[in-house]
Tab-separated table of C-alpha atoms and ligand atoms in Angstrom:
chain	number	residue	atom	x	y	z
A	240	UNK	CA	235.447	155.683	36.585
A	241	UNK	CA	232.559	158.198	37.065
A	242	UNK	CA	229.269	156.743	36.368
A	243	UNK	CA	227.173	159.870	36.668
A	244	UNK	CA	226.785	162.747	34.094
A	245	UNK	CA	229.198	161.957	31.277
A	246	UNK	CA	228.396	165.085	29.711
A	247	UNK	CA	230.891	166.205	26.863
A	248	UNK	CA	232.441	169.569	27.606
A	249	UNK	CA	233.974	170.134	24.245
A	250	UNK	CA	233.034	173.702	23.743
A	251	UNK	CA	231.167	174.305	20.583
A	252	UNK	CA	232.377	171.725	17.910
A	253	UNK	CA	229.723	172.576	15.453
A	254	UNK	CA	231.488	175.950	15.041
A	255	UNK	CA	234.537	174.208	13.924
A	256	UNK	CA	232.894	171.736	11.415
A	257	UNK	CA	229.925	173.717	10.196
A	258	UNK	CA	230.419	177.441	9.949
A	259	UNK	CA	227.216	177.847	8.151
A	260	UNK	CA	225.075	176.049	10.653
A	261	UNK	CA	222.547	178.400	12.448
A	262	UNK	CA	224.036	176.935	15.714
A	263	UNK	CA	227.123	178.865	15.223
A	264	UNK	CA	225.113	181.796	16.487
A	265	UNK	CA	224.360	180.149	19.833
A	266	UNK	CA	225.788	182.342	22.489
A	267	UNK	CA	226.304	179.376	24.952
A	268	UNK	CA	227.930	175.946	24.404
A	269	UNK	CA	225.821	172.799	24.076
A	270	UNK	CA	226.606	169.376	25.480
A	271	UNK	CA	225.870	165.705	25.433
A	272	UNK	CA	222.341	164.845	24.335
A	273	UNK	CA	221.800	168.455	23.057
A	274	UNK	CA	224.481	167.908	20.448
A	275	UNK	CA	223.176	164.577	19.674
A	276	UNK	CA	219.815	166.282	18.815
A	277	UNK	CA	221.075	169.557	17.302
A	278	UNK	CA	224.470	168.899	16.152
A	279	UNK	CA	223.371	168.913	12.503
A	280	UNK	CA	220.712	171.761	12.663
A	281	UNK	CA	220.903	173.932	9.709
A	282	UNK	CA	222.894	171.512	7.434
A	283	UNK	CA	219.640	170.604	5.682
A	284	UNK	CA	216.744	173.124	5.852
A	285	UNK	CA	213.228	171.593	5.748
A	286	UNK	CA	210.185	172.147	7.794
A	287	UNK	CA	210.546	168.455	9.197
A	288	UNK	CA	211.456	167.766	12.839
A	289	UNK	CA	212.605	164.382	11.944
A	290	UNK	CA	215.245	164.087	9.232
A	291	UNK	CA	213.726	163.052	5.897
A	292	UNK	CA	214.867	159.720	4.283
A	293	UNK	CA	216.530	160.511	0.819
A	294	UNK	CA	217.141	157.589	-1.641
A	295	UNK	CA	218.279	159.427	-4.532
A	296	UNK	CA	221.712	158.724	-5.779
A	297	UNK	CA	221.993	161.656	-8.139
A	298	UNK	CA	221.076	165.337	-7.929
A	299	UNK	CA	220.081	168.131	-10.393
A	300	UNK	CA	223.245	169.683	-11.468
A	301	UNK	CA	223.955	173.115	-9.845
A	302	UNK	CA	220.270	173.575	-8.472
A	303	UNK	CA	220.351	175.344	-5.003
A	304	UNK	CA	217.967	172.682	-3.669
A	305	UNK	CA	220.561	170.190	-4.393
A	306	UNK	CA	222.762	171.496	-1.681
A	307	UNK	CA	225.955	170.864	-3.768
A	308	UNK	CA	225.417	167.315	-3.921
A	309	UNK	CA	226.197	165.516	-7.246
A	310	UNK	CA	226.327	161.784	-6.688
A	311	UNK	CA	225.694	160.094	-3.359
A	312	UNK	CA	228.795	157.889	-3.237
A	313	UNK	CA	230.814	161.210	-3.069
A	314	UNK	CA	228.663	163.248	-0.713
A	315	UNK	CA	224.980	163.414	0.340
A	316	UNK	CA	223.154	165.637	2.881
A	317	UNK	CA	222.064	162.900	5.274
A	318	UNK	CA	225.747	161.768	5.551
A	319	UNK	CA	226.842	165.372	6.154
A	320	UNK	CA	224.348	165.577	9.018
A	321	UNK	CA	225.251	162.358	10.749
A	322	UNK	CA	228.943	163.047	10.404
A	323	UNK	CA	228.407	166.406	11.883
A	324	UNK	CA	226.746	164.742	14.914
A	325	UNK	CA	229.436	162.013	15.265
A	326	UNK	CA	232.194	164.286	14.826
A	327	UNK	CA	230.719	166.731	17.525
A	328	UNK	CA	230.133	163.885	19.887
A	329	UNK	CA	233.693	162.592	19.818
A	330	UNK	CA	235.437	166.012	19.267
A	331	UNK	CA	236.832	165.391	15.637
A	332	UNK	CA	235.957	165.081	12.095
A	333	UNK	CA	234.004	161.776	11.212
A	334	UNK	CA	234.334	159.827	8.082
A	335	UNK	CA	231.753	157.101	7.899
A	336	UNK	CA	232.122	153.628	6.075
A	337	UNK	CA	230.048	150.637	5.251
A	338	UNK	CA	231.121	148.577	8.272
A	339	UNK	CA	233.601	148.882	11.109
A	340	UNK	CA	236.057	146.702	9.244
A	341	UNK	CA	235.786	148.749	6.202
A	342	UNK	CA	236.720	151.921	8.402
A	343	UNK	CA	239.803	149.861	9.633
A	344	UNK	CA	240.877	148.907	6.072
A	345	UNK	CA	240.342	152.536	4.999
A	346	UNK	CA	242.783	153.777	7.581
A	347	UNK	CA	245.368	151.173	6.741
A	348	UNK	CA	245.009	151.960	2.932
A	349	UNK	CA	245.557	155.499	3.716
A	350	UNK	CA	248.650	155.183	6.158
A	351	UNK	CA	250.150	152.184	4.324
A	352	UNK	CA	252.103	151.025	7.261
A	353	UNK	CA	255.111	148.830	7.100
A	354	UNK	CA	255.448	148.514	10.737
A	355	UNK	CA	252.321	148.037	13.127
A	356	UNK	CA	251.529	147.398	16.649
A	357	UNK	CA	248.078	145.744	16.931
A	358	UNK	CA	246.870	145.275	20.393
A	359	UNK	CA	244.810	142.330	21.576
A	360	UNK	CA	241.055	142.599	20.879
A	361	UNK	CA	238.426	141.972	18.378
A	362	UNK	CA	239.492	139.173	15.970
A	363	UNK	CA	237.873	140.721	12.993
A	364	UNK	CA	240.314	143.814	13.035
A	365	UNK	CA	243.264	141.395	13.145
A	366	UNK	CA	241.887	139.475	10.147
A	367	UNK	CA	241.363	142.753	8.314
A	368	UNK	CA	245.022	143.875	8.842
A	369	UNK	CA	246.424	140.512	7.958
A	370	UNK	CA	244.437	140.384	4.730
A	371	UNK	CA	245.649	143.812	3.858
A	372	UNK	CA	249.245	142.574	4.626
A	373	UNK	CA	248.840	139.598	2.384
A	374	UNK	CA	247.730	141.880	-0.424
A	375	UNK	CA	250.989	143.948	-0.395
A	376	UNK	CA	252.924	141.898	-2.760
A	377	UNK	CA	255.137	144.921	-3.784
A	378	UNK	CA	257.344	146.349	-0.874
A	379	UNK	CA	257.058	143.304	1.425
A	380	UNK	CA	254.587	142.433	4.034
A	381	UNK	CA	253.575	144.312	7.127
A	382	UNK	CA	255.907	143.691	10.100
A	383	UNK	CA	253.861	143.004	13.507
A	384	UNK	CA	255.429	144.330	16.573
A	385	UNK	CA	254.948	142.679	19.895
A	386	UNK	CA	254.469	144.382	23.285
A	387	UNK	CA	258.027	143.653	24.317
A	388	UNK	CA	259.280	145.269	21.079
A	389	UNK	CA	257.231	148.344	21.812
A	390	UNK	CA	258.822	148.713	25.184
A	391	UNK	CA	262.308	148.495	23.627
A	392	UNK	CA	261.494	151.049	21.100
A	393	UNK	CA	260.006	153.171	23.829
A	394	UNK	CA	263.434	153.278	25.483
A	395	UNK	CA	265.586	153.251	22.437
A	396	UNK	CA	263.724	156.341	20.929
A	397	UNK	CA	263.749	158.246	24.147
A	398	UNK	CA	265.376	161.254	22.841
A	399	UNK	CA	263.563	161.396	19.569
A	400	UNK	CA	260.296	163.215	19.189
A	401	UNK	CA	258.953	163.217	15.617
A	402	UNK	CA	255.858	165.005	16.551
A	403	UNK	CA	253.775	166.113	19.231
A	404	UNK	CA	250.490	164.194	19.639
A	405	UNK	CA	248.357	166.611	17.658
A	406	UNK	CA	250.649	167.277	14.925
A	407	UNK	CA	251.402	163.914	13.564
A	408	UNK	CA	252.360	163.914	9.817
A	409	UNK	CA	252.423	160.993	7.188
A	410	UNK	CA	255.835	159.684	6.344
A	411	UNK	CA	257.563	161.072	3.424
A	412	UNK	CA	258.276	158.502	0.605
A	413	UNK	CA	261.975	158.006	1.635
A	414	UNK	CA	261.415	158.212	5.398
A	415	UNK	CA	261.697	154.932	7.357
A	416	UNK	CA	259.918	155.043	10.690
A	417	UNK	CA	260.588	152.576	13.470
A	418	UNK	CA	256.837	152.245	13.796
A	419	UNK	CA	254.052	153.449	11.386
A	420	UNK	CA	250.763	152.713	13.044
A	421	UNK	CA	249.652	151.782	16.592
A	422	UNK	CA	246.254	150.148	16.751
A	423	UNK	CA	244.765	149.774	20.219
A	424	UNK	CA	241.364	148.389	21.300
A	425	UNK	CA	240.450	149.710	24.719
A	426	UNK	CA	238.406	148.564	26.479
A	427	UNK	CA	239.130	145.307	24.660
A	428	UNK	CA	236.834	142.490	23.654
A	429	UNK	CA	235.829	140.349	25.630
A	430	UNK	CA	237.782	141.092	28.702
A	431	UNK	CA	237.346	144.761	28.905
A	432	UNK	CA	241.052	145.210	29.617
A	433	UNK	CA	242.233	148.695	29.108
A	434	UNK	CA	245.470	150.059	27.470
A	435	UNK	CA	247.219	152.963	28.784
A	436	UNK	CA	246.610	155.079	25.863
A	437	UNK	CA	248.925	157.869	27.145
A	438	UNK	CA	251.961	155.519	27.105
A	439	UNK	CA	251.245	154.584	23.626
A	440	UNK	CA	250.797	158.364	22.748
A	441	UNK	CA	254.330	158.985	23.947
A	442	UNK	CA	255.593	155.891	21.879
A	443	UNK	CA	253.787	157.504	18.940
A	444	UNK	CA	255.468	160.897	19.405
A	445	UNK	CA	258.872	159.160	19.673
A	446	UNK	CA	258.461	156.957	16.531
A	447	UNK	CA	256.296	159.115	14.424
A	448	UNK	CA	253.516	156.531	14.440
A	449	UNK	CA	249.870	157.208	13.985
A	450	UNK	CA	247.871	156.347	17.094
A	451	UNK	CA	244.467	154.756	16.375
A	452	UNK	CA	242.088	153.631	19.050
A	453	UNK	CA	239.012	151.383	18.502
A	454	UNK	CA	236.881	152.756	21.253
A	455	UNK	CA	233.742	150.747	20.233
A	456	UNK	CA	233.191	149.054	23.587
A	457	UNK	CA	233.221	152.209	25.556
A	458	UNK	CA	231.473	154.512	23.011
A	459	UNK	CA	232.111	158.160	22.742
A	460	UNK	CA	230.444	158.717	25.995
A	461	UNK	CA	232.518	156.314	28.119
A	462	UNK	CA	235.999	157.305	26.972
A	463	UNK	CA	237.703	160.382	25.272
A	464	UNK	CA	240.854	159.045	23.406
A	465	UNK	CA	241.678	162.450	21.902
A	466	UNK	CA	242.215	163.761	25.571
A	467	UNK	CA	244.983	161.107	25.895
A	468	UNK	CA	246.855	161.648	22.684
A	469	UNK	CA	244.954	159.537	20.106
A	470	UNK	CA	245.137	160.797	16.391
A	471	UNK	CA	242.196	158.605	15.146
A	472	UNK	CA	239.288	157.128	16.893
A	473	UNK	CA	237.319	154.398	15.345
A	474	UNK	CA	233.927	153.096	16.123
A	475	UNK	CA	231.947	150.287	14.787
A	476	UNK	CA	228.632	152.237	14.215
A	477	UNK	CA	226.984	148.774	13.999
A	478	UNK	CA	227.303	148.600	17.944
A	479	UNK	CA	226.353	151.352	20.471
A	480	UNK	CA	226.143	154.332	18.065
A	481	UNK	CA	223.532	152.876	16.015
A	482	UNK	CA	222.192	150.854	19.024
A	483	UNK	CA	219.423	148.903	17.512
A	484	UNK	CA	221.287	146.077	15.810
A	485	UNK	CA	219.839	146.934	12.510
A	486	UNK	CA	222.617	148.591	10.485
A	487	UNK	CA	226.273	147.972	9.638
A	488	UNK	CA	228.632	150.899	9.610
A	489	UNK	CA	231.998	152.172	10.879
A	490	UNK	CA	233.554	155.498	11.524
A	491	UNK	CA	236.947	156.931	11.719
A	492	UNK	CA	237.033	160.227	13.741
A	493	UNK	CA	240.118	162.326	13.060
A	494	UNK	CA	241.815	164.911	15.569
A	495	UNK	CA	240.699	168.383	14.222
A	496	UNK	CA	244.371	169.322	13.946
A	497	UNK	CA	244.957	166.624	11.233
A	498	UNK	CA	242.061	167.748	8.988
A	499	UNK	CA	244.337	168.928	6.072
A	500	UNK	CA	246.464	165.930	5.846
A	501	UNK	CA	244.220	163.059	7.062
A	502	UNK	CA	240.590	163.843	6.826
A	503	UNK	CA	240.803	165.233	3.417
A	504	UNK	CA	242.765	162.195	2.125
A	505	UNK	CA	240.416	159.843	3.842
A	506	UNK	CA	237.499	161.516	2.270
A	507	UNK	CA	238.989	161.571	-1.269
A	508	UNK	CA	239.993	157.977	-0.991
A	509	UNK	CA	236.630	156.942	0.300
A	510	UNK	CA	234.940	158.480	-2.687
A	511	UNK	CA	237.121	156.099	-4.999
A	512	UNK	CA	236.983	152.944	-2.829
A	513	UNK	CA	233.364	153.340	-2.576
A	514	UNK	CA	232.704	151.863	0.899
A	515	UNK	CA	230.118	154.191	1.902
A	516	UNK	CA	227.153	153.508	4.292
A	517	UNK	CA	223.716	153.034	2.333
A	518	UNK	CA	220.992	155.756	2.502
A	519	UNK	CA	218.860	153.709	4.859
A	520	UNK	CA	221.618	152.977	7.171
A	521	UNK	CA	222.834	156.628	7.207
A	522	UNK	CA	219.213	157.834	8.036
A	523	UNK	CA	218.719	155.117	10.684
A	524	UNK	CA	221.922	156.085	12.393
A	525	UNK	CA	221.016	159.796	12.481
A	526	UNK	CA	217.846	158.862	14.154
A	527	UNK	CA	219.779	156.681	16.589
A	528	UNK	CA	222.039	159.337	17.532
A	529	UNK	CA	219.248	161.290	18.944
A	530	UNK	CA	218.969	158.972	21.869
A	531	UNK	CA	222.625	157.938	22.119
A	532	UNK	CA	223.457	159.374	25.599
A	533	UNK	CA	219.958	158.125	26.930
A	534	UNK	CA	220.720	154.739	25.962
A	535	UNK	CA	224.208	154.419	26.904
A	536	UNK	CA	223.913	155.924	30.364
A	537	UNK	CA	221.070	153.339	31.006
A	538	UNK	CA	222.952	150.525	29.521
A	539	UNK	CA	226.132	151.148	31.541
A	540	UNK	CA	224.236	151.598	34.815
A	541	UNK	CA	222.276	148.318	34.308
A	542	UNK	CA	225.476	146.590	33.500
A	543	UNK	CA	227.083	147.612	36.669
A	544	UNK	CA	223.919	146.083	38.627
A	545	UNK	CA	224.288	142.897	36.761
A	546	UNK	CA	228.021	142.800	37.333
A	547	UNK	CA	227.573	143.247	41.061
A	548	UNK	CA	224.977	140.552	40.955
A	549	UNK	CA	227.243	138.125	39.104
A	550	UNK	CA	230.177	138.911	41.490
A	551	UNK	CA	227.933	138.043	44.360
A	552	UNK	CA	227.033	134.695	42.749
A	553	UNK	CA	230.981	134.093	42.476
A	554	UNK	CA	231.372	135.090	46.116
A	555	UNK	CA	228.746	132.663	47.253
A	556	UNK	CA	229.883	129.809	45.042
A	557	UNK	CA	227.112	129.642	42.552
A	558	UNK	CA	228.772	128.437	39.432
A	559	UNK	CA	230.287	131.822	38.567
A	560	UNK	CA	234.134	131.370	38.498
A	561	UNK	CA	235.106	134.920	37.243
A	562	UNK	CA	233.664	138.278	36.268
A	563	UNK	CA	235.702	140.368	33.890
A	564	UNK	CA	234.536	143.883	34.366
A	565	UNK	CA	236.904	147.006	35.299
A	566	UNK	CA	234.573	148.275	38.032
A	567	UNK	CA	235.578	145.190	40.053
A	568	UNK	CA	238.877	145.605	42.197
A	569	UNK	CA	239.982	142.061	41.063
A	570	UNK	CA	239.998	143.322	37.572
A	571	UNK	CA	243.654	143.839	36.027
A	572	UNK	CA	242.448	147.260	34.663
A	573	UNK	CA	240.668	148.565	37.630
A	574	UNK	CA	243.132	151.392	38.234
A	575	UNK	CA	243.506	152.311	34.549
A	576	UNK	CA	239.558	152.555	34.389
A	577	UNK	CA	239.774	155.299	36.963
A	578	UNK	CA	242.023	157.338	34.557
A	579	UNK	CA	240.299	156.485	31.351
A	580	UNK	CA	236.608	155.508	31.667
A	581	UNK	CA	233.809	157.908	32.340
A	582	UNK	CA	231.308	155.119	32.480
A	583	UNK	CA	231.500	151.431	33.184
A	584	UNK	CA	231.380	149.412	29.976
A	585	UNK	CA	227.995	147.736	29.314
A	586	UNK	CA	229.773	144.804	27.485
A	587	UNK	CA	231.700	142.432	29.677
A	588	UNK	CA	232.134	138.805	30.182
A	589	UNK	CA	232.074	136.144	32.794
A	590	UNK	CA	233.082	132.504	33.163
A	591	UNK	CA	231.330	129.531	34.603
A	592	UNK	CA	232.802	126.335	35.775
A	593	UNK	CA	232.835	124.404	32.524
A	594	UNK	CA	231.996	124.737	28.691
A	595	UNK	CA	228.663	122.679	29.190
A	596	UNK	CA	227.586	125.160	32.003
A	597	UNK	CA	228.281	128.083	29.737
A	598	UNK	CA	226.453	126.583	26.727
A	599	UNK	CA	223.431	125.506	28.764
A	600	UNK	CA	223.213	128.821	30.501
A	601	UNK	CA	223.115	130.614	27.251
A	602	UNK	CA	220.337	128.169	25.835
A	603	UNK	CA	218.337	128.484	29.015
A	604	UNK	CA	217.815	132.339	28.808
A	605	UNK	CA	214.360	133.293	28.109
A	606	UNK	CA	214.343	137.124	27.735
A	607	UNK	CA	217.923	137.493	26.566
A	608	UNK	CA	218.960	136.200	23.228
A	609	UNK	CA	222.037	133.979	22.543
A	610	UNK	CA	223.555	135.844	19.807
A	611	UNK	CA	226.702	137.672	18.835
A	612	UNK	CA	227.304	141.544	18.464
A	613	UNK	CA	226.793	144.137	21.204
A	614	UNK	CA	225.597	147.607	21.859
A	615	UNK	CA	221.903	147.092	20.761
A	616	UNK	CA	218.891	147.795	23.101
A	617	UNK	CA	218.359	144.146	23.618
A	618	UNK	CA	220.437	142.165	25.847
A	619	UNK	CA	222.565	139.566	24.190
A	620	UNK	CA	224.767	136.770	25.559
A	621	UNK	CA	227.276	135.274	23.338
A	622	UNK	CA	229.315	132.040	23.934
A	623	UNK	CA	232.438	133.419	22.406
A	624	UNK	CA	234.506	130.292	22.171
A	625	UNK	CA	232.496	129.415	18.838
A	626	UNK	CA	234.024	132.431	17.152
A	627	UNK	CA	237.267	132.979	18.978
A	628	UNK	CA	239.110	129.879	20.374
A	629	UNK	CA	241.607	131.959	22.169
A	630	UNK	CA	239.011	132.535	25.120
A	631	UNK	CA	237.970	129.984	27.523
A	632	UNK	CA	235.164	127.760	26.477
A	633	UNK	CA	233.517	128.543	29.736
A	634	UNK	CA	233.192	132.282	28.891
A	635	UNK	CA	230.048	134.131	28.036
A	636	UNK	CA	230.097	137.716	26.872
A	637	UNK	CA	227.211	139.865	27.753
A	638	UNK	CA	226.041	143.048	26.141
A	639	UNK	CA	223.359	144.748	28.380
A	640	UNK	CA	220.568	146.424	26.725
A	641	UNK	CA	217.842	148.883	27.976
A	642	UNK	CA	215.696	146.327	29.876
A	643	UNK	CA	214.862	146.626	33.488
A	644	UNK	CA	217.860	145.311	35.678
A	645	UNK	CA	215.553	143.283	37.906
A	646	UNK	CA	214.140	141.429	34.996
A	647	UNK	CA	217.606	140.548	33.737
A	648	UNK	CA	218.803	139.404	37.015
A	649	UNK	CA	215.704	137.149	37.209
A	650	UNK	CA	216.392	135.742	33.710
A	651	UNK	CA	220.125	135.089	34.594
A	652	UNK	CA	219.157	133.540	37.880
A	653	UNK	CA	216.832	130.843	36.343
A	654	UNK	CA	219.398	130.171	33.474
A	655	UNK	CA	222.175	129.884	36.175
A	656	UNK	CA	220.017	127.191	37.888
A	657	UNK	CA	219.574	125.237	34.737
A	658	UNK	CA	223.324	125.525	33.820
A	659	UNK	CA	224.763	121.939	33.817
B	238	PLP	C1	231.985	144.880	15.881
B	238	PLP	C2	233.446	145.491	16.092
B	238	PLP	C3	234.122	145.712	14.953
B	238	PLP	C4	233.784	145.673	13.502
B	238	PLP	O1	232.704	146.204	13.084
B	238	PLP	P1	231.808	145.552	11.952
B	238	PLP	O2	230.714	146.651	11.718
B	238	PLP	O3	231.215	144.275	12.329
B	238	PLP	O4	232.701	145.508	10.679
B	238	PLP	C5	235.424	146.299	15.263
B	238	PLP	N1	235.873	146.478	16.568
B	238	PLP	C6	235.085	146.111	17.574
B	238	PLP	C7	235.655	146.276	18.966
B	238	PLP	C8	233.841	145.509	17.386
B	238	PLP	O5	233.112	145.123	18.394
């Protein structure tokens, strides 16, 4: 897990996505923060340095200043700009939605899986998939595969290869696949456990399944799922990409090789389903993208310091029983983290000795707020058990913000003293 530069060496993705952009003339590739600030240059030509906020839902038909926009559910220029940046940052084609869960539902609607492997993780994703399944009254419900069944399939389908990773195709009407969709969340919520994405990419190749990775917790800076065989990467934009806890959004980023068969279909279906981000949210997201790398590097670095401090409290016997973070050798994903993570996650969890210690710790914090969600500039501490009873009642999830590490440690220290 390298915690240093995290720059994104993907050549020049704007050339692929926006051939009309003036950036396609650049004689050198740009990376990281430069893409975040310039990945949308030339898409909208104004004298403004900061993107203008457009609220109009409709546009003068055929006028050159309308940029080909007709009606904002279908397409609008701020969305084009933010999708250009998001796509460039992850190395694919971005399709944004009104929330993380609407992005999940959009992919499922598009793929129409009959057999799915859904990894452990954010409970909301499971709820969205189950709800979708319940609504399938024609053709039977979705079949959920277990990890054991995946292992069996992996061996069984050894000699088959429906696809190589980048050339996934949707199943034909008559085609029965042993598995249609693999949905992974890595690192997952709240234990930051990692999944061996390449193993699942091989399973996807053997079965013909689509491999989607919810990469929200690591953000595009912390992990590159396309380099490990993912077909689709999903992010809750609500979290690190927007980074200020002030908008809801989700994105599916599609591997560039699947543009004709998947991106086009998702875009067409989104226009009809209508689950698009609002104008203000889209604009806020574009503004947030300008500081994305700056925020994430800082948050990840501070998280490592806090994790070390918590681990020291554990070693010294000061109420901390367990710290769940893959930078620690004791974490079950420590070795996978070396392969997959470019930055240590800024969201993690730890356990105190009891439920009452956990709740009184959270209540005693002064700087940090007790609240759910993650990825924002303010540090949040969340007593997860109230939303997810599968976790220990002594567990607290922490989302590190951009405050000074020393100040956070002092707040944690005083709250730990008061935890009873
Ligand atoms: C928040 C979150 C989601 C859902 O995003 P919403 O914008 O709340 O719908 C999905 N996956 C993960 C890992 C999340 O943290």
